[in-house]
Amino acid sequence: MLKFLNIEDIAKACHQANRAYCIALGDFSQPMWDSAPEWQKKSAINGVVFHIKNPFSGGQASHDNWMQEKLKDGWVYGPVKDAERKRHPCIVKYTDLPVEQRAKDYIFSSIVQSLGHLVDPLELNEYPL
């Protein structure tokens, strides 16, 4: 019997993989999923929905979707991430991102491509893009 995953399960897996990758790079700023602020969880969920609904999109599309969401929510470029002031160093064109940052987009999209088929299609309808 097929057991469905929910979208938040996949978002949590993506977030935790991103956190582990950041730690490997020496960046210890990412909280565990359960301690992450709601805006960060919402962003991960949005990314999961985007990739399930656009299954052939890769890292660049992932970044572009993330950046669109950030800009819509009032974030702007800043040399250092500052959630209170809504500043982020990755609010740049994908081609201007350092390769380490691009890798995060591929990790995210790969996880969703691996697990997205396990989401109940009825749940997916609850998340319009």
XYZ file of C-alpha atoms in Angstrom:
129
model
C 0.000 0.000 0.000
C 1.365 3.398 -1.000
C 1.885 5.754 1.910
C 1.764 9.423 1.043
C 4.197 11.996 2.359
C 2.875 15.445 2.984
C 4.441 18.534 1.487
C 5.778 19.661 4.845
C 7.612 16.306 5.256
C 9.478 16.966 2.016
C 10.104 20.615 2.911
C 11.591 19.464 6.202
C 13.869 16.987 4.401
C 15.013 19.750 2.022
C 15.600 22.169 4.885
C 17.579 19.641 6.902
C 19.706 18.695 3.865
C 20.372 22.388 3.246
C 21.307 22.823 6.902
C 23.721 19.880 6.746
C 25.274 21.234 3.547
C 25.683 24.682 5.141
C 27.375 23.107 8.178
C 29.772 21.274 5.833
C 30.655 24.702 4.399
C 31.236 26.120 7.901
C 27.926 28.008 8.045
C 26.198 27.187 11.324
C 23.440 29.791 10.957
C 20.653 27.455 9.804
C 18.352 26.260 12.610
C 16.819 22.818 12.805
C 13.402 22.626 11.114
C 11.509 22.620 14.419
C 13.285 25.850 15.458
C 13.102 27.554 12.059
C 10.994 30.706 11.787
C 7.696 30.438 9.936
C 8.924 32.525 6.971
C 11.711 30.000 6.421
C 9.375 27.019 6.614
C 6.934 28.740 4.247
C 9.772 29.339 1.793
C 10.765 25.659 1.834
C 7.143 24.579 1.366
C 6.794 26.995 -1.552
C 9.905 25.487 -3.141
C 8.550 21.960 -2.781
C 5.225 22.900 -4.361
C 7.033 24.702 -7.182
C 9.140 21.655 -8.017
C 6.273 19.183 -7.800
C 4.227 21.354 -10.157
C 7.272 21.933 -12.408
C 9.005 18.541 -12.291
C 11.585 19.268 -14.988
C 12.855 22.501 -13.463
C 16.347 22.448 -12.034
C 18.583 24.570 -9.864
C 18.249 27.839 -11.734
C 14.450 27.641 -11.732
C 14.595 26.809 -8.024
C 16.663 29.914 -7.327
C 14.489 32.124 -9.521
C 11.338 30.904 -7.749
C 12.940 31.463 -4.332
C 14.110 34.948 -5.290
C 10.677 35.917 -6.672
C 9.123 34.907 -3.369
C 11.694 36.888 -1.392
C 11.278 40.030 -3.519
C 7.483 39.772 -3.218
C 7.869 39.606 0.574
C 10.010 42.755 0.637
C 13.492 41.230 0.799
C 16.382 42.953 -0.980
C 20.014 42.234 -1.642
C 22.358 42.685 1.299
C 25.936 41.450 1.702
C 24.976 39.608 4.921
C 21.773 37.710 5.608
C 19.601 39.682 8.017
C 16.068 38.334 8.454
C 14.912 41.284 10.554
C 15.895 43.797 7.852
C 14.968 41.352 5.051
C 18.406 41.364 3.443
C 20.006 38.367 1.724
C 23.272 37.964 -0.207
C 21.703 35.449 -2.620
C 19.221 37.915 -4.075
C 21.209 38.091 -7.289
C 20.949 36.533 -10.743
C 21.582 32.805 -10.635
C 24.707 33.178 -12.774
C 26.129 35.579 -10.166
C 25.777 33.086 -7.310
C 28.900 31.349 -6.030
C 28.974 27.675 -7.036
C 28.445 26.631 -3.379
C 25.157 28.520 -3.357
C 24.074 27.067 -6.694
C 24.617 23.588 -5.269
C 21.931 24.237 -2.643
C 19.375 24.748 -5.413
C 20.297 21.428 -7.037
C 20.199 19.595 -3.725
C 16.731 21.009 -3.034
C 15.334 20.205 -6.473
C 16.826 16.695 -6.420
C 15.187 15.860 -3.111
C 11.801 17.026 -4.386
C 12.262 15.073 -7.629
C 12.994 11.973 -5.539
C 10.082 12.336 -3.127
C 7.488 14.530 -4.841
C 5.627 11.629 -6.410
C 4.721 10.479 -2.883
C 2.543 13.543 -2.207
C -1.202 13.076 -2.333
C -2.397 15.084 -5.371
C -5.342 16.332 -3.317
C -2.941 17.978 -0.858
C -1.075 19.606 -3.715
C -4.308 21.326 -4.801
C -4.267 23.219 -1.500
C -1.147 25.116 -2.611
C -1.732 27.338 -5.624
C 1.396 28.904 -7.093
